[in-house]
Short mmCIF file of C-alpha atoms and ligand atoms in Angstrom, two decimals:
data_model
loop_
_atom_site.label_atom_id
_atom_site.label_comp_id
_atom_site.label_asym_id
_atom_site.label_seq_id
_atom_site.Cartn_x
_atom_site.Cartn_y
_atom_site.Cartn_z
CA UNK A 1 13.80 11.32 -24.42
CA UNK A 2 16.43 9.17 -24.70
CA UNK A 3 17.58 7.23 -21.22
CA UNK A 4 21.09 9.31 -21.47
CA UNK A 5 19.00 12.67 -21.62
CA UNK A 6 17.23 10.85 -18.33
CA UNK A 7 20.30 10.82 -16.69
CA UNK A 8 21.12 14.02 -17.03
CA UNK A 9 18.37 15.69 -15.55
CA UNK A 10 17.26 15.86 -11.70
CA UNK A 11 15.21 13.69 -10.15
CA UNK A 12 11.63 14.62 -10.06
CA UNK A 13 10.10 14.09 -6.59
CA UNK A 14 7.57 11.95 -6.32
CA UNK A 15 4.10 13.05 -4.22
CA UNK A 16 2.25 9.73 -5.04
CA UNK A 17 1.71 6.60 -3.69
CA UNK A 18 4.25 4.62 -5.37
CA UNK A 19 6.57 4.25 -6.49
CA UNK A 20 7.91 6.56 -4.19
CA UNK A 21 10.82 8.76 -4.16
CA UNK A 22 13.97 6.75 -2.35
CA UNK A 23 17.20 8.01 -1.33
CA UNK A 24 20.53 7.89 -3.08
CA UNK A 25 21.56 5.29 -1.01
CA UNK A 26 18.75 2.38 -1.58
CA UNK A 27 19.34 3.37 -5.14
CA UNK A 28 23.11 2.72 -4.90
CA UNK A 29 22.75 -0.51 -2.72
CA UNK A 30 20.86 -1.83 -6.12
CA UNK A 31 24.17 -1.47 -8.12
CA UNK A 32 25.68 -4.79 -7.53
CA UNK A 33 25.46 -8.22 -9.30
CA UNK A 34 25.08 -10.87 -7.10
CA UNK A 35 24.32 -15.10 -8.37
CA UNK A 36 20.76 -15.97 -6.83
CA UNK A 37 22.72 -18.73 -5.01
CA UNK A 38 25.35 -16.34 -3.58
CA UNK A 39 25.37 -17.04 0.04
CA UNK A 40 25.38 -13.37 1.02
CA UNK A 41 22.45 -12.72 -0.93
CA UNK A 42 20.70 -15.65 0.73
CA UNK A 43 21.73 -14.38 4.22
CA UNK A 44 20.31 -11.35 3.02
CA UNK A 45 17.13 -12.45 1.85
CA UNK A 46 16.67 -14.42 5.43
CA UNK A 47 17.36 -11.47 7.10
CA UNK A 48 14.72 -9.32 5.40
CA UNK A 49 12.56 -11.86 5.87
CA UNK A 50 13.05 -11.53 9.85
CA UNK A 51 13.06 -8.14 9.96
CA UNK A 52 9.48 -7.65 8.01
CA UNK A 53 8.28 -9.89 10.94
CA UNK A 54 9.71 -7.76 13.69
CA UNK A 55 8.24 -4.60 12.13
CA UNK A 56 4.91 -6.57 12.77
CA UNK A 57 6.35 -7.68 16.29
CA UNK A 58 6.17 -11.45 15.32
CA UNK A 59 9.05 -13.69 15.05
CA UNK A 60 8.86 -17.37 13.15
CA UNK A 61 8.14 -20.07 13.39
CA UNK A 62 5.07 -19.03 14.57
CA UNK A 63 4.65 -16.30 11.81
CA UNK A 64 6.62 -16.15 8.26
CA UNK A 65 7.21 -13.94 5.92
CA UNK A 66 7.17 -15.14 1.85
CA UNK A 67 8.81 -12.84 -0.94
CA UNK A 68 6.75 -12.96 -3.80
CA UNK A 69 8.26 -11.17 -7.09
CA UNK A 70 6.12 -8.46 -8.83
CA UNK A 71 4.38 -5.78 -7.56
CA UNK A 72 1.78 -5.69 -4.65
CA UNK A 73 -1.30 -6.87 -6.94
CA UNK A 74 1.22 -10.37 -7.14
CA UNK A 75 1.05 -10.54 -3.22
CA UNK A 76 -2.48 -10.10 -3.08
CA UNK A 77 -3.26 -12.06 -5.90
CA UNK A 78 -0.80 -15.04 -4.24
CA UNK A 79 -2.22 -15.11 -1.16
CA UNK A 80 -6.30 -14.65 -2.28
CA UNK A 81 -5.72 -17.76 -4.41
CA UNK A 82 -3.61 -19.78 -1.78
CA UNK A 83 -5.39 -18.95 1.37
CA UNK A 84 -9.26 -19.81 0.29
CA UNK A 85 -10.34 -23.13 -0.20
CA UNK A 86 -12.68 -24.21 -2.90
CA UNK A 87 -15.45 -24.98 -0.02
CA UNK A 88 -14.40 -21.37 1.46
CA UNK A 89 -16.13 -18.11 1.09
CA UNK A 90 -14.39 -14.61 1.29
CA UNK A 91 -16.47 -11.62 2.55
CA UNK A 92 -14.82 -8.48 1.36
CA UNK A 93 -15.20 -5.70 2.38
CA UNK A 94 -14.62 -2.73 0.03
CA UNK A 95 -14.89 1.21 -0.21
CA UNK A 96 -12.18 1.91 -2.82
CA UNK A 97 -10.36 0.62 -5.91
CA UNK A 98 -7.83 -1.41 -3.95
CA UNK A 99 -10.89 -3.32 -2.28
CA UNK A 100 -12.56 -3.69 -5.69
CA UNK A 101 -9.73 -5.57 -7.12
CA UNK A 102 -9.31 -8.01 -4.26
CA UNK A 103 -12.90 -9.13 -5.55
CA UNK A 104 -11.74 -9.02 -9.13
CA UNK A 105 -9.26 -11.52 -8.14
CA UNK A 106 -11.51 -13.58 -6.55
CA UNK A 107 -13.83 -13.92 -9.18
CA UNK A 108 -11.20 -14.09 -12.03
CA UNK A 109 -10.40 -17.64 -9.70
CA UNK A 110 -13.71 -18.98 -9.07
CA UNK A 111 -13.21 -17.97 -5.25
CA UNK A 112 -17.08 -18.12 -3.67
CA UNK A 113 -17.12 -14.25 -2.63
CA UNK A 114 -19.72 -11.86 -0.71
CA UNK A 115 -18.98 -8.11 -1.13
CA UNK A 116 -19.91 -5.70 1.02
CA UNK A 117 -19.89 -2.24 -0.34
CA UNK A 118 -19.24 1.00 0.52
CA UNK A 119 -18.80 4.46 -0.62
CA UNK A 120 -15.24 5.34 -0.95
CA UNK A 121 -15.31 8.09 1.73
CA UNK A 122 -17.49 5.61 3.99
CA UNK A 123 -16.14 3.23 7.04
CA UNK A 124 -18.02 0.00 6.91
CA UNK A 125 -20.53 -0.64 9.46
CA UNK A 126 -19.47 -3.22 12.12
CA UNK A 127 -22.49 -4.50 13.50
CA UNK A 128 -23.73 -5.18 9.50
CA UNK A 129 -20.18 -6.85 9.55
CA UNK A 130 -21.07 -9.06 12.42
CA UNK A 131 -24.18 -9.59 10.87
CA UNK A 132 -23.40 -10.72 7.69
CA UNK A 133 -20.88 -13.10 8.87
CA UNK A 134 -23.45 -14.83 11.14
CA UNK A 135 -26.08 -15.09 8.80
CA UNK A 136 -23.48 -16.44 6.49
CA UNK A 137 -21.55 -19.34 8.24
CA UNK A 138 -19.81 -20.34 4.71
CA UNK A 139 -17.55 -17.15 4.98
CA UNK A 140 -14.15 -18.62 6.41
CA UNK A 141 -11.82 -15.05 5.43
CA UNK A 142 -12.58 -11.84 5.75
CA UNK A 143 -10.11 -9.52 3.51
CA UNK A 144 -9.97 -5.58 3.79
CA UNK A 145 -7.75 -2.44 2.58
CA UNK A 146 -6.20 -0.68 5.58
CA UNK A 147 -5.29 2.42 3.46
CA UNK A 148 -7.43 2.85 0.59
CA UNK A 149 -5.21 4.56 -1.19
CA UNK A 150 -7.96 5.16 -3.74
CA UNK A 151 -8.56 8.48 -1.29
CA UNK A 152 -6.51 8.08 1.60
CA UNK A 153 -9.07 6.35 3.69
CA UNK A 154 -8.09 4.50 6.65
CA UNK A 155 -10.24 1.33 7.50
CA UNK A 156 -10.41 0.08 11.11
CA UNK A 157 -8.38 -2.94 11.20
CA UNK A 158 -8.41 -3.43 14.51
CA UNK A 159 -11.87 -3.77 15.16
CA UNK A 160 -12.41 -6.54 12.15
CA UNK A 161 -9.79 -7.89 13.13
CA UNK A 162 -11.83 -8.62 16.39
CA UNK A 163 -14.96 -9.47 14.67
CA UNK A 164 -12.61 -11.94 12.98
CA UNK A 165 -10.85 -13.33 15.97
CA UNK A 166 -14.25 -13.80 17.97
CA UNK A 167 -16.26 -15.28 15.03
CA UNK A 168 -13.32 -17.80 13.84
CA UNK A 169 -12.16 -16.28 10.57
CA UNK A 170 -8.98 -15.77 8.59
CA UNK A 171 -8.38 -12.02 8.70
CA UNK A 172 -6.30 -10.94 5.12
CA UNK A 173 -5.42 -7.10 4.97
CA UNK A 174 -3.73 -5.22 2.75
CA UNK A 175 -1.48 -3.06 3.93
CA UNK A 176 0.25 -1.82 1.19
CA UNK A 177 0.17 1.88 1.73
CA UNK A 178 0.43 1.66 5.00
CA UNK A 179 2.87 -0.85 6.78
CA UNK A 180 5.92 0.96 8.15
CA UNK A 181 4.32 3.71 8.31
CA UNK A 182 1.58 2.79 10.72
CA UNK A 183 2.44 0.60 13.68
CA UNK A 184 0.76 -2.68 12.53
CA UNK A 185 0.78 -5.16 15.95
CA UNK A 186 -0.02 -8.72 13.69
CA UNK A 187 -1.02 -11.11 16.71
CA UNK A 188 -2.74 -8.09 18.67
CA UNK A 189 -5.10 -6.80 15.54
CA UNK A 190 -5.20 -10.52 14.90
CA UNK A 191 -4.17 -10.88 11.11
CA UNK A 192 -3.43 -13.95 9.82
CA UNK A 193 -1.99 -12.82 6.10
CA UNK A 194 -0.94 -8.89 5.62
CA UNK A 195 0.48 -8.05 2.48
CA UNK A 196 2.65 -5.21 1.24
CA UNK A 197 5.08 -3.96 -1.48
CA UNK A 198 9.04 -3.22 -1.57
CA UNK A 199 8.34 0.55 -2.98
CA UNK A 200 6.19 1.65 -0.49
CA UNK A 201 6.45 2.85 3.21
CA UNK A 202 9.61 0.94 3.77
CA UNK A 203 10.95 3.12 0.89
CA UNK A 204 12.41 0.13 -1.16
CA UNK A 205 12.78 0.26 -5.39
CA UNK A 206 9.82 -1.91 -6.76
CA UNK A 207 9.79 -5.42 -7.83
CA UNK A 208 8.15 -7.65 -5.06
CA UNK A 209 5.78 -7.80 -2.56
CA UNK A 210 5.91 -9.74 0.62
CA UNK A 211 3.52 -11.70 2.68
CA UNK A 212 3.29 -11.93 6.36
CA UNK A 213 1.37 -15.14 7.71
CA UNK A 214 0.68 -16.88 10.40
CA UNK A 215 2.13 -20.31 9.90
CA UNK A 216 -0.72 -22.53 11.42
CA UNK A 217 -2.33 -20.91 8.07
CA UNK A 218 0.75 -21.17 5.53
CA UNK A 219 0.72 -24.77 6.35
CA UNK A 220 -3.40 -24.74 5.38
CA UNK A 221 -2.31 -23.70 1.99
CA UNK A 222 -0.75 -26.61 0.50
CA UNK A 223 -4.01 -27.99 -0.68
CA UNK A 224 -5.54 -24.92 -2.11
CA UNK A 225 -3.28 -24.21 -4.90
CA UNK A 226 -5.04 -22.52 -7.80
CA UNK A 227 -1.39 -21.00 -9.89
CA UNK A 228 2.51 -22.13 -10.17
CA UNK A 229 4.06 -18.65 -10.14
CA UNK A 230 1.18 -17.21 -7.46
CA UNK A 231 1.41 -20.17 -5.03
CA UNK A 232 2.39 -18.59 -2.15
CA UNK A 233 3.10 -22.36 0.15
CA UNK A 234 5.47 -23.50 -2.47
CA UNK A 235 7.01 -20.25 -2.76
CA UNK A 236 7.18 -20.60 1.42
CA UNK A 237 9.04 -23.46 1.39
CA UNK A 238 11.12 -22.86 -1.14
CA UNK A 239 12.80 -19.72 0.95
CA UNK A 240 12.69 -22.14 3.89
CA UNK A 241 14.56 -25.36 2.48
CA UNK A 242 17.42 -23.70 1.11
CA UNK A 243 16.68 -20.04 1.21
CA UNK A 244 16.62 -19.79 -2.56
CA UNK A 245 13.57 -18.57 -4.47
CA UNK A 246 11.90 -21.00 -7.07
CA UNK A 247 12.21 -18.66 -9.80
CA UNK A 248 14.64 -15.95 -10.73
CA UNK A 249 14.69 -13.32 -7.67
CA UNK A 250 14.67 -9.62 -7.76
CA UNK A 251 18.21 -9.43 -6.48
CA UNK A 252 18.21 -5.99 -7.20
CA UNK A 253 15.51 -4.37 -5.36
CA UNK A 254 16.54 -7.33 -2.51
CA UNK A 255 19.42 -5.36 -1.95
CA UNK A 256 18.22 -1.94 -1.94
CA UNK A 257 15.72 -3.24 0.11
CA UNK A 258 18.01 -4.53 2.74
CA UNK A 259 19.45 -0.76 2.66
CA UNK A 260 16.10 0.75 2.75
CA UNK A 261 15.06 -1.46 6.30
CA UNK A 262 18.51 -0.31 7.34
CA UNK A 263 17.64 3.33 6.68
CA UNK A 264 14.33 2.81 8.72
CA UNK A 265 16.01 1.52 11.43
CA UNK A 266 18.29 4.81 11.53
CA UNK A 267 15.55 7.09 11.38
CA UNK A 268 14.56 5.67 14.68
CA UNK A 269 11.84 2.71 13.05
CA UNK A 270 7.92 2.93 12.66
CA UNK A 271 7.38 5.28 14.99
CA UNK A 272 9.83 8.05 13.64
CA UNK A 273 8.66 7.38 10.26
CA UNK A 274 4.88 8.14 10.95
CA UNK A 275 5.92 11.33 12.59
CA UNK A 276 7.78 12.61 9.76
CA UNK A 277 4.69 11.44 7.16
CA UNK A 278 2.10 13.04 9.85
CA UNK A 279 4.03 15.91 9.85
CA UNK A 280 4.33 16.61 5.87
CA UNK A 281 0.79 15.34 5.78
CA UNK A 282 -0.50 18.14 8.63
CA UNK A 283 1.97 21.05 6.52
CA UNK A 284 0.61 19.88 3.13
CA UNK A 285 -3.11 19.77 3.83
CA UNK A 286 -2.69 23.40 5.38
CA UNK A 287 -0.95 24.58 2.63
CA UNK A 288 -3.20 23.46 0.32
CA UNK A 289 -6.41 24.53 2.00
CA UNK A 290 -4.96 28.05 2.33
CA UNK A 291 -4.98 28.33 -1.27
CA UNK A 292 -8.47 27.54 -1.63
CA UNK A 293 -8.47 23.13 -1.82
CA UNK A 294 -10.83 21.53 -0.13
CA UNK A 295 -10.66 17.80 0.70
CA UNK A 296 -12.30 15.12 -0.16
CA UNK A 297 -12.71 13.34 3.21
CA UNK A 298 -13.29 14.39 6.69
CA UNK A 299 -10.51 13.96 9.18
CA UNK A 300 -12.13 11.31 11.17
CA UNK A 301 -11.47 9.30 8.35
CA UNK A 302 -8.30 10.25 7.39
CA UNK A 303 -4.85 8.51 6.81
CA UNK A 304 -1.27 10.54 6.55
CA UNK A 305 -0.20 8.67 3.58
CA UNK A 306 -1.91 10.44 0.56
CA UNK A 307 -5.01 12.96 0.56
CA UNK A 308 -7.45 13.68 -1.79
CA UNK A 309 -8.10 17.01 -2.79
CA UNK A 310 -11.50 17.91 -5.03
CA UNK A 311 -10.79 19.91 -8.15
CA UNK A 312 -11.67 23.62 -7.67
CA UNK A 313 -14.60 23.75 -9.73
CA UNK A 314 -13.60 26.27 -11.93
CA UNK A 315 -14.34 25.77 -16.10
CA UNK A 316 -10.99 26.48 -16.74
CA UNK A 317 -9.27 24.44 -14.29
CA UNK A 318 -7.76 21.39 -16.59
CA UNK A 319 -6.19 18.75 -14.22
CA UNK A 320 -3.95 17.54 -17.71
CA UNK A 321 -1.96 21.23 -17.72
CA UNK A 322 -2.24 21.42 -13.93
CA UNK A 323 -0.29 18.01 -13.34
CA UNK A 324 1.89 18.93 -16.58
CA UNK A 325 3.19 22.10 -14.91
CA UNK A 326 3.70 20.72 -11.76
CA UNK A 327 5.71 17.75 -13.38
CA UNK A 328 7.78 20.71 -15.48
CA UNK A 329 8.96 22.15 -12.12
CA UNK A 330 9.86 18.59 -11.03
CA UNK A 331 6.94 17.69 -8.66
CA UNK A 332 5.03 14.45 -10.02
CA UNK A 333 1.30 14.12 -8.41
CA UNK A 334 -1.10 11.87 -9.33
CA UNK A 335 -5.10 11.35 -10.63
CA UNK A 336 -7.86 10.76 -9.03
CA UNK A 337 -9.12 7.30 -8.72
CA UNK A 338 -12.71 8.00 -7.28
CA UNK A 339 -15.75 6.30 -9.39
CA UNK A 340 -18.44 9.50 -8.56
CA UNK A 341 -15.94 12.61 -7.48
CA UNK A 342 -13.24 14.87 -9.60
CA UNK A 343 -10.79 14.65 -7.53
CA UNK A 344 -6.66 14.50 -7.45
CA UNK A 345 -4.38 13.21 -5.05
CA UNK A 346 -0.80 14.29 -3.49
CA UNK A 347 0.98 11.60 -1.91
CA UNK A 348 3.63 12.72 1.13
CA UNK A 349 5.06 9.19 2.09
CA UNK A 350 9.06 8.33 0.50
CA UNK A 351 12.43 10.73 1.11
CA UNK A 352 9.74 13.78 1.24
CA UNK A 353 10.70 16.69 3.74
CA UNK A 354 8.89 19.56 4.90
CA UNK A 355 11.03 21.48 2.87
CA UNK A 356 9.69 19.48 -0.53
CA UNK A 357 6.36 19.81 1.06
CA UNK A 358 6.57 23.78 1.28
CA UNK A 359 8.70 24.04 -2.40
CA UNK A 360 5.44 21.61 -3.87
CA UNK A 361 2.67 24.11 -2.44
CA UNK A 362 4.68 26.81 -3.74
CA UNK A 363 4.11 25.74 -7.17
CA UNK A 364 0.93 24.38 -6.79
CA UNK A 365 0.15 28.47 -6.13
CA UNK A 366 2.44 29.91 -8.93
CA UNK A 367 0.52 27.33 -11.11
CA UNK A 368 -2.76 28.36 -9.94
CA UNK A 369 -2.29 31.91 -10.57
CA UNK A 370 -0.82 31.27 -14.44
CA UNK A 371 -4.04 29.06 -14.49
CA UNK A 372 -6.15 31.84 -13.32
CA UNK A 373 -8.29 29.63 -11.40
CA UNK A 374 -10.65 30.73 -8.58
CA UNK A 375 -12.21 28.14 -6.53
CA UNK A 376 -16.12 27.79 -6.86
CA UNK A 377 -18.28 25.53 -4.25
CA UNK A 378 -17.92 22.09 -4.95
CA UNK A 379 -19.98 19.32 -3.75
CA UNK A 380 -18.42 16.28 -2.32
CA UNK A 381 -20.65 13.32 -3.41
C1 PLP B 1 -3.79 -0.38 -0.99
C2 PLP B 1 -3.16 -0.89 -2.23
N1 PLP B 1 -3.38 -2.16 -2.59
C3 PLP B 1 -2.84 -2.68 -3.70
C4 PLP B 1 -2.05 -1.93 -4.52
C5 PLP B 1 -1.48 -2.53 -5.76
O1 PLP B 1 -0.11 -2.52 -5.77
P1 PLP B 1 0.71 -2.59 -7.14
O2 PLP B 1 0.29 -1.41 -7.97
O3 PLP B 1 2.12 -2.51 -6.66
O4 PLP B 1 0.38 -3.87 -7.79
C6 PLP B 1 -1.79 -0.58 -4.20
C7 PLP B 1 -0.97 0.28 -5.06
O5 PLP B 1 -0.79 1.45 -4.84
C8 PLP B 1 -2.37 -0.07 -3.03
O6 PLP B 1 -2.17 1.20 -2.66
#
């Protein structure tokens, strides 16, 4: 298809975790040219920059919040490789795909690393936590994935973030999936570096990811330096000498950013936001279990942000010409990521309504039927 032919059709709505479907107005806000020195987009960026912090309910100096071009693997990546010291240790703490990486990344760099591993339906244990951090007094940071998106898992952040606190350690989470969408209290839950993406819950166009720190720990950083592009202090101060980034910015997505955090506001912030994902979440998991899905994990467990539904363990079901259907009537969903399980998932964070909610389990049904599938007993793990 040629991009013209793109053009002419209707968007597809996206039910996956990102990028996410945006409204026509953070798209528009992107269709300007602006210099990287241009003082409005400079007042822009410093604006952003404040307002990520008062999503978190932190303010600078005492917190800050870096820019970092790419997607949300660059944040990670950036702060992994700034934050830990070569006579650190990271304990990680993993029960999905998102967690696995952070360890790739760490070993990629030489970063001294414990992993502690857990089945991705599984909340890590605590007390084994506690444990291994006092048996290991060579762990300084402790990272984890508040939303695994891998499933939709939802790890508790506020109690590591305790263990953390109490014990003396550098608390990094990943928040991708999750922050603006889940009220996320930095000093309270005690995070020193939470990371997160312009195309997700804020419902920006991709092309960065941003870091929130505390700045007693920025300021750590300066020694640690393990990459130019990744190195999250000089990329710091170079947005706080003269507000400019040290290489060329993603003006673009800055500005439909800006919009986007605008749009957030109007919808009446955080709080309004999770309600409307909650309820799309709540209509879409009844929907689906009507028709005969079962999910993967059990509510206790549970975020609102994507859900993971097992396939129905039929011979004929195909999940190729299921998503291919789906994506014909204009609904995108998305694979399963899950190392032991069949599974798929359905996203319901972005400009989704329960009205796209009901239209998507509408087709999922017609599709079903032209499928002829009929759901068997399937076992979860
Ligand atoms: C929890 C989590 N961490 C990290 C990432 C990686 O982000 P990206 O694909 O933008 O690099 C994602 C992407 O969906 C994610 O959901």
């Amino acid at each position: 298809m040629i991009i013209s032919d793109f053009k002419r059709t209707k968007d597809k709505l996206l039910f996956t975790p990102g990028p996410l479907t945006t409204s026509t107005t953070v798209k528009e806000a992107a269709l300007i040219d602006l210099g990287s020195r241009d003082s409005a987009f400079i007042a822009i960026v410093q604006q952003i920059r404040q307002k990520l912090l008062a999503l978190a309910h932190v303010e600078s100096p005492n917190y800050e919040a870096v820019i970092i071009q790419g997607s949300g693997t660059f944040g990670i990546e950036s702060t992994i490789t700034s934050a830990i010291p070569a006579s650190g240790m990271l304990l990680n703490i993993v029960n999905g795909a998102y967690g696995r990486r952070m360890s790739q990344i760490a070993r990629i760099h030489h970063i001294p690393l414990i992993e502690l591993m857990y089945d991705e339906n599984q909340l890590p244990d605590l007390t084994v936590i506690e444990t291994l951090i006092t048996e290991n007094p060579e762990i300084t940071h402790i990272a984890v994935v508040h939303g695994e998106t891998t499933t939709g898992l939802l790890n508790p952040i506020e109690e590591i973030g305790e263990i953390a606190h109490r014990l003396k350690k550098t608390f990094i989470v990943d928040a991708m999936s999750t922050f603006g969408a889940y009220d996320i209290d930095m000093r309270a839950l005690k995070i020193s570096y939470l990371i997160s993406s312009s195309n997700k819950c804020i419902e920006g166009i991709p092309g960065f990811s941003y870091v929130l720190a505390k700045r007693i720990e920025l300021e750590k950083c300066k020694k640690n330096v393990r990459s130019l592009s990744l190195d999250l202090y000089d990329q710091w101060s170079g947005l706080n000498t003269n507000g400019q980034f040290r290489f060329t910015p993603p003006v673009h997505a800055l500005l439909a950013f800006n919009e986007a955090l605008i749009e957030l506001e109007n919808e009446g912030g955080i709080e309004a936001r999770a309600q409307r994902y909650a309820d799309n979440n709540a209509l879409l998991i009844g929907g689906m279990e009507k028709l005969g899905f079962t999910l993967y994990l059990s509510p206790d467990v549970r975020s609102y942000i994507i859900t993971s539904f097992l396939y129905p363990g039929h011979p004929d079901f195909s999940f190729e010409v299921f998503y291919s259907k789906l994506n014909d009537m204009g609904f995108v969903i998305y694979p399963g990521k899950l190392s032991k399980v069949d599974c798929f998932r359905i996203g319901n964070i972005g400009q989704l309504y329960p009205v796209d909610i009901q239209n998507l389990i509408d087709a999922v049904e017609k599709v079903i039927h032209e499928m002829n599938i009929v759901f068997t007993e399937q076992k979860k793990q």
